[in-house]
Amino acid sequence: MPSPIALNPISPTKSMFKKRSSTPMASATSYLSAVSQADARARAHGAATPTATPALSLSSSVTSSSEDTVLDEYDNNSDGLTLPLVAPTSEQVFTTVHSEFGHCANESFRYTSSHRLGAPAQETEEPEPPYYIVLTTYLSYILLICIGHVRDFVGKRFHPSFYYHLMPHDGYAPLNSDFDSFYTRRLKTRIDECFSHPVTGVPGRTIMLLDRVSYDHNITSHLTGTKTRALNISSYNYLGFAQARGGCADAVEEGLRRYGVAVGGTRLEGGTSELHVAAEALVARFLGQEDSLISSMGFATNSTVIPALVGKGCLVISDELNHASIRFGVRLSGASVRMFKHNDMESLENLLKEVISQGQPKTHRPWKKILIIVEGLYSMEGTLVNLPRVMELKKKYKFYLFIDEAHSIGAIGPHGRGVADYFGINPREIDLLMGTFTKSFGAAGGYVAGNKSVIDRIRLRGHSGTYAESMGPPVIIQIVASMASIMGVASPLPLARHSSHTSASSVSTVGLLEATEHHPGPAPASALPSWMDLPIELRDGSEGLTRLRRLAFNSRYLSRGLKKLGFITYGHDDSPIVPLLLFHPGKMRMFHRMMKHRETPIVVVVVAYPATSLTTSRVRFCLSAAHTKDDVDIVLRACDEIGDLLDIKNYSGERWSIQRVIDSAVELVNAEDI
């Protein structure tokens, strides 16, 4: 079977994963012309249709086919961004290989993310490392802290100009001189290579890094002018909708022509447009709730909604690992707050018994209301909330439930509806569902959904609705298009196109809910703007379902594969976030560097204090539907080699060889338990 590159006789053999010198980009017109001509030639030669994106390895003959066909001959005038600028047609889709979204037609590499009916929720263990790992980790930090204090003591006396901002001067106290400042200067700066790496382009299956170098021990860094394309295992692009081309991108482009980029689009009363009304109705339908409110910022959704729900005399019970936006919102509300041990239902029930029996402090009057706030999927741990048990406690103790689904919505469940969908629980039994559009939907902003009377109150009392800027039309259109792609559309879209800037469908939430009787179900055609003409594979929901099943396979494969290789990992098997524990501060930088400087560069996210405890630093893999099985193989091989070198294979369970893990991928994913 000829590779796509082989169809182009003048194309050199090379890979997308390499450093490129920065040169001026040619015009888009000539680029698109080259794309069209090359694809036409490929079809004329009767190209075979591979079932998957070839493995991303520079050392194999298959490597050259990792790059898009048309870009090989055009590369002399490109800037190294090896991405075609047009969406592939149904004829092209298997004759080109894309760095934004990898092709994988093998139906064996699919899995449905769901909880077995009647089975207890999976208990996510946090394996303990050997004692020598714990001891040497503490010793490493003690050594770094001691050296840092000595350097500060000497430096303040011999180089005071470097410490001017940390010392009293001109009658002013130092603005920043606490432990956070010390940690930043003496510990974090040593590993700054792991953080804030500049990138360009779309954070899809691969990502383009802007190479940088530091000459002053990471205090400053300088761009070298070269670029490196790397396998991206670090972005929250769960369903792969972070694409510069495709049906959703085409819809956004059409929306820009109609509405422009002004915030809010066609303005109506209260800073809301017809697009906002349609988007909020679709979000409510997607979640199975009566109504929803969308906000232009995910962090602000929590921090402004919670004060509108509770106040003085109310009690918030929060998981100890809840996101900072939740903590900030609770502080603003003035409500009392208690925390329970992470995902520990026994701890939660004991706390409920205590607070209900004791009532408010001093007066012991009953609480005005008790609100429990949990996350659907915890981003640092990869754990899913034990929702069945929480719902049992809710029926028993009569509290209100608020679930933050920033990471679980669109990524978990057979229909992508989040943890309620995953556990088969009616979402109407949950008082408030909050989430963001920045992960699975490839957009921006957040939402809160629930009973219509509650949402109406939040519209009036929540600061984000009154004072924050409204969401721009391109963002709303991306939300609508991607969400409709997951749901599918109940009936064909109208063929007629309208040029009016006010052609978006003005649909009430109640009308949407009446249009489809069952949840989860497809979106009614009236939920989408009449001019939005999505491709057939998006309208019928087939591509959305495929993306969900590919993500579920990749998540379970990487999580279980790492365990079989001997690594300590946290989280649920179905979580698209897979934390791998490193512990030692020095190993964070080495792991990141060794992954990035491999023959096939891999970009990973290293997480350290204050996002985690000081001694549980980790690398956090973020899976995507855009990844292929071969991509996950590459990550597992890299981890296997680096894990041996850095001595981070500390799991005490059964160990497999890397080849056995790769060969047994399907069995490993489909097994009930490992």
XYZ file of C-alpha atoms in Angstrom:
674
model
C 0.000 0.000 0.000
C 1.629 3.282 -1.044
C 1.948 5.924 1.607
C 0.456 9.385 1.022
C 3.951 10.812 0.684
C 4.871 8.247 -1.929
C 2.177 9.666 -4.178
C 4.226 12.830 -4.484
C 7.470 12.033 -6.343
C 9.179 15.338 -5.585
C 8.544 15.194 -1.842
C 11.603 14.691 0.386
C 11.432 12.143 3.189
C 10.980 13.959 6.474
C 8.777 14.168 9.522
C 6.590 16.785 11.113
C 8.604 16.355 14.311
C 11.722 18.442 13.881
C 13.131 21.902 14.272
C 12.335 24.436 11.578
C 13.890 27.784 10.843
C 11.428 30.631 10.797
C 10.829 31.963 7.263
C 8.067 34.202 5.920
C 4.831 32.380 5.228
C 3.570 32.351 1.664
C 0.186 33.753 0.717
C -2.905 31.813 1.740
C -4.166 31.828 -1.852
C -1.110 30.032 -3.245
C -1.108 27.685 -0.274
C -4.741 26.686 -0.792
C -4.084 26.251 -4.494
C -1.217 23.855 -3.740
C -3.409 21.935 -1.321
C -6.170 21.529 -3.902
C -3.831 20.495 -6.733
C -1.912 17.970 -4.649
C -5.049 16.325 -3.328
C -6.486 16.146 -6.827
C -3.310 14.361 -7.988
C -3.524 11.985 -5.032
C -7.084 11.013 -5.902
C -6.174 10.649 -9.570
C -3.448 8.133 -8.658
C -6.011 6.029 -6.792
C -4.442 6.321 -3.366
C -5.101 3.515 -0.936
C -6.875 4.322 2.289
C -4.853 3.618 5.432
C -6.842 2.782 8.534
C -4.837 4.963 10.903
C -2.307 7.735 11.144
C 1.151 6.138 10.866
C 3.334 5.967 13.929
C 5.249 9.130 14.722
C 8.797 7.817 14.610
C 11.665 9.433 12.776
C 13.555 6.178 12.434
C 10.990 4.231 10.401
C 10.129 4.395 6.749
C 6.547 5.115 7.727
C 7.641 8.349 9.295
C 7.430 10.390 6.151
C 3.720 9.712 5.894
C 3.183 11.446 9.227
C 3.131 14.715 7.354
C 0.340 15.988 5.150
C 0.747 15.002 1.512
C 0.333 18.431 0.032
C 2.755 20.082 2.402
C 5.819 18.127 1.381
C 6.087 19.757 -1.999
C 5.004 23.103 -0.596
C 7.302 23.047 2.416
C 10.013 25.130 0.760
C 7.834 28.204 1.148
C 6.119 27.364 4.414
C 6.979 28.421 7.951
C 7.143 24.880 9.290
C 3.512 24.698 10.363
C 2.766 21.423 8.654
C -0.991 21.804 8.617
C -3.257 22.185 5.578
C -5.514 25.183 5.803
C -8.631 23.516 4.410
C -10.893 20.828 5.806
C -10.489 17.398 4.198
C -13.416 16.174 2.144
C -14.767 12.643 2.458
C -12.553 11.691 -0.504
C -9.452 13.228 1.021
C -9.834 12.188 4.618
C -7.791 8.988 4.306
C -5.305 10.171 1.686
C -3.849 12.823 3.967
C -2.539 12.569 7.493
C -3.202 15.452 9.831
C -1.196 16.743 12.755
C -4.325 18.320 14.285
C -6.384 15.118 14.439
C -4.983 11.641 13.803
C -6.925 9.156 11.669
C -7.838 5.862 13.304
C -10.401 3.692 11.497
C -9.724 0.550 13.534
C -12.947 -0.069 15.453
C -11.063 -2.216 17.966
C -9.516 0.953 19.363
C -12.822 2.191 20.782
C -14.410 2.018 24.208
C -17.611 3.311 25.771
C -17.078 5.281 28.961
C -19.766 4.220 31.438
C -20.272 2.752 34.889
C -21.601 -0.806 35.148
C -25.164 -0.704 36.456
C -25.364 -1.971 40.020
C -21.594 -2.134 40.523
C -19.985 -0.044 43.279
C -18.096 3.038 42.177
C -14.419 2.379 41.537
C -12.285 3.100 44.572
C -9.295 5.071 43.336
C -6.256 4.116 45.336
C -3.207 6.289 45.861
C -0.325 3.810 46.117
C 2.434 4.680 48.551
C 6.004 4.826 47.223
C 8.869 2.944 48.896
C 10.236 4.546 52.047
C 13.540 5.473 50.414
C 11.656 7.525 47.807
C 9.768 9.430 50.513
C 12.924 9.970 52.562
C 15.068 11.175 49.674
C 12.260 13.475 48.477
C 12.111 15.190 51.870
C 15.909 15.383 52.009
C 15.981 16.970 48.550
C 13.608 19.739 49.612
C 15.425 20.270 52.917
C 18.704 20.638 51.041
C 17.212 23.078 48.525
C 15.584 25.152 51.283
C 18.794 25.318 53.332
C 20.890 26.334 50.323
C 18.265 28.930 49.384
C 18.306 30.543 52.826
C 22.106 30.641 52.855
C 22.131 32.317 49.439
C 19.528 34.840 50.603
C 21.502 35.595 53.789
C 24.718 36.197 51.856
C 23.077 37.916 48.915
C 21.195 40.516 50.978
C 24.514 41.654 52.416
C 26.781 41.531 49.358
C 24.299 42.081 46.511
C 21.446 44.128 48.053
C 20.305 45.460 44.660
C 19.020 41.970 43.767
C 16.861 41.906 46.914
C 15.562 45.477 46.803
C 11.943 44.368 46.321
C 12.187 41.971 49.282
C 13.633 44.400 51.857
C 12.108 47.435 53.673
C 12.998 50.679 51.880
C 11.944 54.324 52.057
C 9.504 53.530 54.857
C 7.720 50.810 52.839
C 7.450 47.190 53.873
C 8.382 44.584 51.243
C 5.441 43.908 48.983
C 6.216 40.202 48.547
C 8.492 38.485 51.058
C 6.621 35.396 52.253
C 7.317 31.704 51.589
C 5.717 31.881 48.142
C 8.396 34.334 47.089
C 11.128 32.105 48.491
C 9.695 29.038 46.771
C 9.464 30.874 43.451
C 13.036 32.160 43.580
C 14.847 29.201 45.091
C 12.896 26.149 43.986
C 10.556 26.875 41.087
C 13.106 28.914 39.132
C 15.355 25.854 38.979
C 12.660 23.965 37.035
C 11.130 26.854 35.080
C 12.100 25.042 31.917
C 9.038 22.850 32.568
C 6.571 25.738 32.598
C 5.172 28.419 30.284
C 6.800 27.168 27.114
C 5.780 29.470 24.235
C 3.853 27.761 21.455
C 2.154 28.744 18.241
C -0.683 27.282 16.231
C -3.421 24.870 17.242
C -2.924 22.670 20.355
C -4.197 19.561 18.618
C -2.644 16.129 18.276
C 0.677 17.890 17.832
C 1.821 21.348 18.775
C 4.521 23.708 17.509
C 7.006 24.840 20.159
C 8.960 28.081 19.875
C 12.444 27.032 20.947
C 13.988 29.066 23.750
C 17.209 29.214 25.744
C 18.201 30.799 29.056
C 21.630 32.273 29.847
C 20.909 33.321 33.440
C 19.623 30.131 35.106
C 15.986 30.522 34.029
C 15.563 34.094 35.285
C 14.942 35.145 31.689
C 14.655 33.202 28.444
C 15.227 34.068 24.796
C 13.667 32.677 21.630
C 16.153 31.055 19.266
C 14.063 31.637 16.153
C 13.551 27.914 15.511
C 10.469 25.778 16.026
C 9.896 22.164 17.020
C 6.771 20.155 16.325
C 6.013 17.756 19.166
C 3.374 15.217 20.108
C 0.980 17.089 22.375
C -0.063 15.134 25.447
C -0.558 18.247 27.582
C -3.704 20.097 26.418
C -7.317 19.873 27.633
C -8.366 19.136 24.056
C -10.385 16.109 25.151
C -12.560 15.658 22.052
C -10.108 17.136 19.570
C -12.270 20.151 18.686
C -9.224 22.427 18.902
C -8.933 22.389 15.126
C -8.290 25.136 12.606
C -10.358 23.338 9.995
C -13.416 21.138 9.874
C -17.152 21.610 10.250
C -16.989 23.619 13.485
C -14.231 25.892 12.172
C -16.250 26.497 8.993
C -19.282 27.460 11.083
C -17.199 29.923 13.101
C -15.800 31.430 9.923
C -19.304 31.895 8.527
C -20.381 33.409 11.830
C -17.557 35.934 11.622
C -18.810 37.043 8.222
C -22.320 37.520 9.591
C -21.705 38.910 13.082
C -18.155 40.215 13.094
C -16.012 39.989 16.221
C -17.759 42.572 18.416
C -18.562 41.225 21.858
C -22.174 40.153 22.157
C -23.013 40.155 18.453
C -26.478 41.540 17.790
C -27.255 43.361 21.007
C -30.524 42.944 22.842
C -31.602 44.136 26.259
C -29.366 43.208 29.189
C -26.300 42.614 27.014
C -27.728 39.420 25.520
C -28.067 38.510 21.846
C -30.158 35.961 20.006
C -27.048 33.788 19.806
C -26.821 33.815 23.604
C -30.445 32.757 23.939
C -29.983 29.881 21.493
C -26.712 28.777 23.134
C -28.187 28.779 26.642
C -31.159 26.771 25.441
C -28.893 24.233 23.736
C -26.680 23.910 26.832
C -29.759 23.235 28.976
C -30.928 20.596 26.489
C -27.467 19.019 26.380
C -27.375 18.722 30.177
C -31.001 17.674 30.623
C -31.798 20.726 32.787
C -34.552 23.343 32.570
C -32.379 26.391 31.990
C -28.777 27.541 31.852
C -26.695 30.682 32.069
C -23.457 31.089 30.121
C -20.537 33.257 31.186
C -17.506 34.518 29.304
C -15.031 33.084 31.844
C -14.955 29.707 33.558
C -13.232 30.889 36.753
C -15.699 33.751 37.081
C -18.623 31.360 36.716
C -17.843 29.713 40.051
C -16.612 32.793 41.842
C -19.695 34.846 40.956
C -22.420 32.171 41.005
C -21.712 30.758 44.469
C -22.236 34.125 46.263
C -25.631 34.343 44.535
C -26.639 30.991 46.035
C -25.456 31.172 49.657
C -24.678 33.824 52.229
C -24.454 34.396 55.953
C -26.250 31.662 57.888
C -25.643 29.098 55.126
C -23.119 26.271 55.155
C -20.958 25.127 52.248
C -19.400 21.678 52.517
C -16.515 21.429 50.079
C -14.188 18.642 48.964
C -10.681 19.430 50.190
C -9.303 19.303 46.623
C -11.887 21.596 45.017
C -10.658 24.156 42.505
C -9.472 27.617 43.531
C -12.462 29.249 41.797
C -14.808 27.382 44.160
C -12.808 28.412 47.218
C -12.788 32.023 46.058
C -16.535 32.027 45.449
C -17.232 30.582 48.903
C -15.085 33.277 50.539
C -16.971 35.998 48.676
C -20.330 34.569 49.737
C -19.774 35.019 53.464
C -21.172 31.534 54.156
C -19.578 29.185 56.653
C -17.478 26.458 55.097
C -16.386 22.975 56.163
C -14.252 20.549 54.192
C -14.253 16.778 53.979
C -11.498 14.393 52.960
C -11.163 14.046 49.206
C -13.883 11.808 47.771
C -14.291 10.083 51.151
C -18.004 9.437 51.569
C -17.615 8.248 55.154
C -15.904 11.506 56.065
C -18.691 13.427 54.307
C -21.468 11.595 56.135
C -19.805 12.058 59.534
C -19.449 15.769 58.810
C -23.102 16.005 57.758
C -24.222 14.392 61.009
C -22.118 16.843 62.997
C -23.160 20.070 61.255
C -26.856 19.156 61.182
C -26.933 18.228 64.860
C -24.890 21.238 66.014
C -26.409 23.891 63.743
C -24.889 27.358 63.411
C -21.991 28.350 65.666
C -22.923 30.119 68.952
C -26.687 30.199 68.311
C -27.060 26.519 67.257
C -29.952 27.512 65.039
C -30.549 25.332 61.978
C -28.605 26.311 58.880
C -30.580 28.307 56.341
C -29.334 25.910 53.684
C -26.529 23.392 53.235
C -24.782 23.309 49.862
C -22.291 20.577 49.009
C -19.833 21.413 46.247
C -17.816 18.710 44.488
C -16.093 18.332 41.152
C -17.071 15.740 38.575
C -13.454 15.052 37.606
C -10.579 16.409 39.680
C -7.949 17.844 37.386
C -4.896 17.169 39.549
C -5.881 13.705 40.764
C -7.833 12.293 37.814
C -10.490 10.964 40.212
C -14.230 10.870 39.545
C -16.664 11.897 42.270
C -18.506 8.963 43.859
C -21.796 10.347 42.590
C -24.044 7.336 43.407
C -23.039 7.551 47.064
C -23.408 11.351 47.100
C -26.941 10.987 45.742
C -27.767 8.474 48.492
C -26.590 10.966 51.106
C -28.539 13.746 49.383
C -31.802 11.825 49.723
C -31.012 11.028 53.349
C -29.816 14.444 54.595
C -31.664 16.818 52.216
C -28.842 19.115 51.139
C -28.350 20.974 47.857
C -25.734 19.670 45.420
C -23.467 21.730 43.150
C -21.168 19.826 40.755
C -18.294 21.502 38.916
C -17.908 19.575 35.645
C -15.183 21.660 34.053
C -13.197 18.544 33.132
C -15.885 15.868 32.991
C -18.467 17.465 30.697
C -17.971 16.285 27.124
C -15.265 13.850 28.219
C -17.060 11.308 30.429
C -20.131 9.180 29.811
C -21.462 7.240 26.804
C -23.100 10.429 25.473
C -20.478 12.883 26.776
C -22.904 14.411 29.284
C -20.532 14.196 32.256
C -20.621 12.248 35.514
C -24.429 11.993 35.670
C -24.359 10.341 32.246
C -21.427 8.145 33.278
C -23.213 6.800 36.372
C -26.662 6.709 34.737
C -28.195 9.283 37.119
C -31.015 11.630 36.139
C -29.425 15.114 35.946
C -32.664 16.704 37.192
C -31.876 15.173 40.607
C -28.772 17.385 40.778
C -29.535 20.950 41.798
C -26.816 22.771 39.879
C -24.392 21.666 37.171
C -21.493 23.952 36.362
C -18.923 23.484 33.623
C -16.650 25.191 31.131
C -16.373 25.290 27.354
C -12.576 25.543 27.340
C -11.851 21.816 27.397
C -14.024 19.425 25.429
C -15.714 22.064 23.254
C -12.645 23.966 22.077
C -14.120 27.347 23.025
C -14.066 29.635 26.087
C -16.266 30.561 29.027
C -18.473 28.570 31.376
C -22.071 27.779 32.258
C -24.318 26.923 35.173
C -27.524 24.933 34.646
C -30.407 23.868 36.833
C -33.987 24.676 37.766
C -35.327 27.700 35.873
C -36.266 29.605 39.019
C -32.737 29.173 40.404
C -31.096 30.240 37.142
C -33.358 33.310 37.010
C -32.180 34.258 40.488
C -28.539 33.832 39.437
C -29.141 36.105 36.453
C -30.208 38.832 38.858
C -27.849 38.192 41.775
C -24.741 36.815 40.052
C -22.128 39.435 39.238
C -21.012 37.813 36.007
C -24.381 38.416 34.369
C -24.588 42.042 35.452
C -21.026 43.319 35.262
C -18.963 40.976 33.074
C -18.614 41.323 29.318
C -20.786 39.070 27.193
C -19.402 36.229 25.113
C -18.370 37.033 21.543
C -20.210 35.519 18.542
C -17.283 33.350 17.319
C -17.019 31.696 20.739
C -20.761 31.072 20.964
C -20.844 29.582 17.472
C -17.987 27.231 18.336
C -19.917 26.117 21.430
C -23.122 25.531 19.480
C -21.383 23.705 16.617
C -19.273 21.413 18.813
C -22.131 20.648 21.211
C -24.489 19.877 18.329
C -21.800 17.603 16.883
C -21.807 15.559 20.086
C -25.613 15.487 20.346
C -26.492 15.107 16.684
C -29.318 17.104 15.125
C -32.825 15.638 15.179
C -33.869 16.789 11.710
C -32.114 18.125 8.593
C -31.065 21.736 8.710
C -32.811 24.192 6.388
C -31.111 24.451 3.027
C -31.741 28.172 2.676
C -29.010 30.518 3.851
C -29.686 34.035 5.075
C -27.291 36.915 4.952
C -28.959 38.919 7.690
C -26.891 39.455 10.825
C -29.951 38.638 12.912
C -30.644 35.212 11.446
C -29.823 33.210 14.587
C -32.697 31.166 15.941
C -34.372 32.786 18.904
C -35.447 29.699 20.816
C -36.703 29.476 24.375
C -35.374 26.797 26.669
C -38.851 25.432 27.259
C -39.352 25.058 23.523
C -36.127 23.123 23.219
C -37.034 20.742 25.999
C -40.417 20.070 24.452
C -38.845 19.375 21.056
C -37.233 16.156 22.297
C -38.870 13.954 24.880
C -35.947 11.933 26.165
C -32.552 12.812 27.603
C -29.940 12.363 26.366
C -31.239 13.027 22.902
C -30.359 14.949 19.745
C -30.655 18.682 19.400
C -33.737 19.927 17.550
C -32.914 21.658 14.283
C -34.445 24.871 15.644
C -31.677 25.010 18.283
C -29.095 25.914 15.635
C -28.922 29.129 13.606
C -30.686 28.590 10.292
C -27.516 29.408 8.340
C -25.354 26.823 10.163
C -24.871 23.906 7.747
C -22.787 21.283 9.528
C -21.379 18.313 7.568
C -23.520 15.187 7.618
C -21.137 13.293 9.941
C -21.531 16.063 12.514
C -25.292 16.468 12.069
C -26.007 12.784 12.619
C -23.756 12.636 15.699
C -21.600 9.810 14.327
C -18.357 11.771 14.525
C -19.134 12.990 18.036
C -19.759 9.410 19.187
C -16.536 8.262 17.545
C -14.583 10.979 19.322
C -16.068 10.009 22.684
C -15.196 6.343 22.162
C -11.679 7.120 20.951
C -11.053 9.308 23.992
C -12.328 6.561 26.313
C -10.014 4.000 24.711
C -6.963 6.260 24.868
C -7.648 7.158 28.511
C -7.965 3.577 29.736
C -5.071 2.369 27.610
C -2.576 4.917 28.926
C -3.725 4.673 32.551
C -3.653 0.887 32.677
C -0.534 0.632 30.533
C 1.453 2.862 32.902
C 0.358 0.765 35.878
C 1.455 -2.437 34.150
C 4.828 -0.840 33.427
C 5.315 -0.222 37.146
C 4.474 3.487 37.559
C 2.514 4.982 40.430
C -0.493 6.744 38.915
C -3.554 8.361 40.440
C -7.094 8.595 39.217
C -9.933 6.668 37.663
C -9.334 4.329 34.723
C -11.807 6.292 32.561
C -10.307 9.683 33.356
C -8.670 11.497 30.404
C -6.274 13.000 32.983
C -3.562 10.538 34.025
C -1.155 11.782 36.746
C 2.169 9.937 37.001
C 3.993 10.520 40.290
C 7.596 11.778 40.157
C 8.093 12.872 43.809
C 11.659 14.227 43.516
C 12.021 17.903 42.540
C 15.023 17.135 40.337
C 13.136 14.467 38.391
C 10.482 16.963 37.246
C 12.936 18.862 35.095
C 14.696 15.735 33.862
C 11.475 13.970 32.887
C 10.199 17.024 31.006
C 13.510 17.529 29.199
C 13.995 13.876 28.276
C 10.470 13.667 26.860
C 10.887 16.855 24.844
C 14.317 15.925 23.467
C 13.414 12.450 22.271
C 13.602 11.489 18.612
C 9.851 12.062 18.572
C 9.464 15.078 20.909
C 6.668 14.811 23.457
C 5.251 17.779 25.373
C 4.068 17.012 28.899
C 2.722 19.053 31.819
C 4.710 18.889 35.053
C 2.720 19.843 38.152
C 4.300 20.886 41.442
C 3.557 22.927 44.558
C 1.245 24.818 45.137
C -1.008 22.904 42.714
C -0.067 19.727 44.592
C 1.477 19.043 47.965
C 5.198 19.711 48.149
C 6.185 16.037 48.020
C 3.752 14.675 45.412
C 4.970 16.393 42.248
C 3.785 14.675 39.108
C 3.562 14.735 35.343
C -0.022 15.001 34.152
C -0.896 13.394 30.830
C -4.007 14.787 29.107
C -5.485 12.435 26.527
C -7.482 13.480 23.479
C -9.672 11.869 20.866
C -7.199 13.375 18.387
C -4.547 10.884 19.520
C -4.215 7.527 17.832
C -3.294 4.222 19.420
C 0.182 4.637 17.911
C 0.536 8.000 19.672
C -0.204 6.393 23.031
C 2.291 3.643 22.181
C 4.957 6.300 21.693
C 4.181 7.840 25.071
C 4.295 4.447 26.803
C 7.626 3.544 25.190
C 9.100 6.894 26.222
C 7.864 6.527 29.790
C 9.212 2.985 29.971
C 12.714 4.054 28.954
C 12.814 7.234 31.037
C 11.224 5.496 34.024
C 14.119 3.037 34.168
C 16.695 5.823 33.929
C 15.110 8.037 36.609
C 13.999 5.222 38.928
C 10.329 6.220 38.991
C 8.850 2.751 38.528
C 7.786 2.379 42.142
C 4.467 0.522 41.871
C 4.439 -2.793 43.690
C 1.917 -4.568 41.450
C 2.465 -6.995 38.573
C 4.722 -5.653 35.834
C 4.567 -6.264 32.110
C 7.103 -5.579 29.390
C 6.415 -2.646 27.105
C 5.872 -4.957 24.132
C 3.294 -6.994 26.033
C 1.425 -3.825 26.998
C 1.330 -2.617 23.380
C 0.333 -6.001 21.967
C -2.409 -6.469 24.596
C -3.869 -2.953 24.354
C -7.404 -4.008 23.419
C -7.584 -6.710 26.099
C -6.115 -4.323 28.661
C -8.754 -1.669 27.922
C -11.738 -4.025 27.836
C -10.832 -5.980 30.981
C -13.230 -5.378 33.875
C -10.404 -5.082 36.358
C -6.616 -5.226 36.309
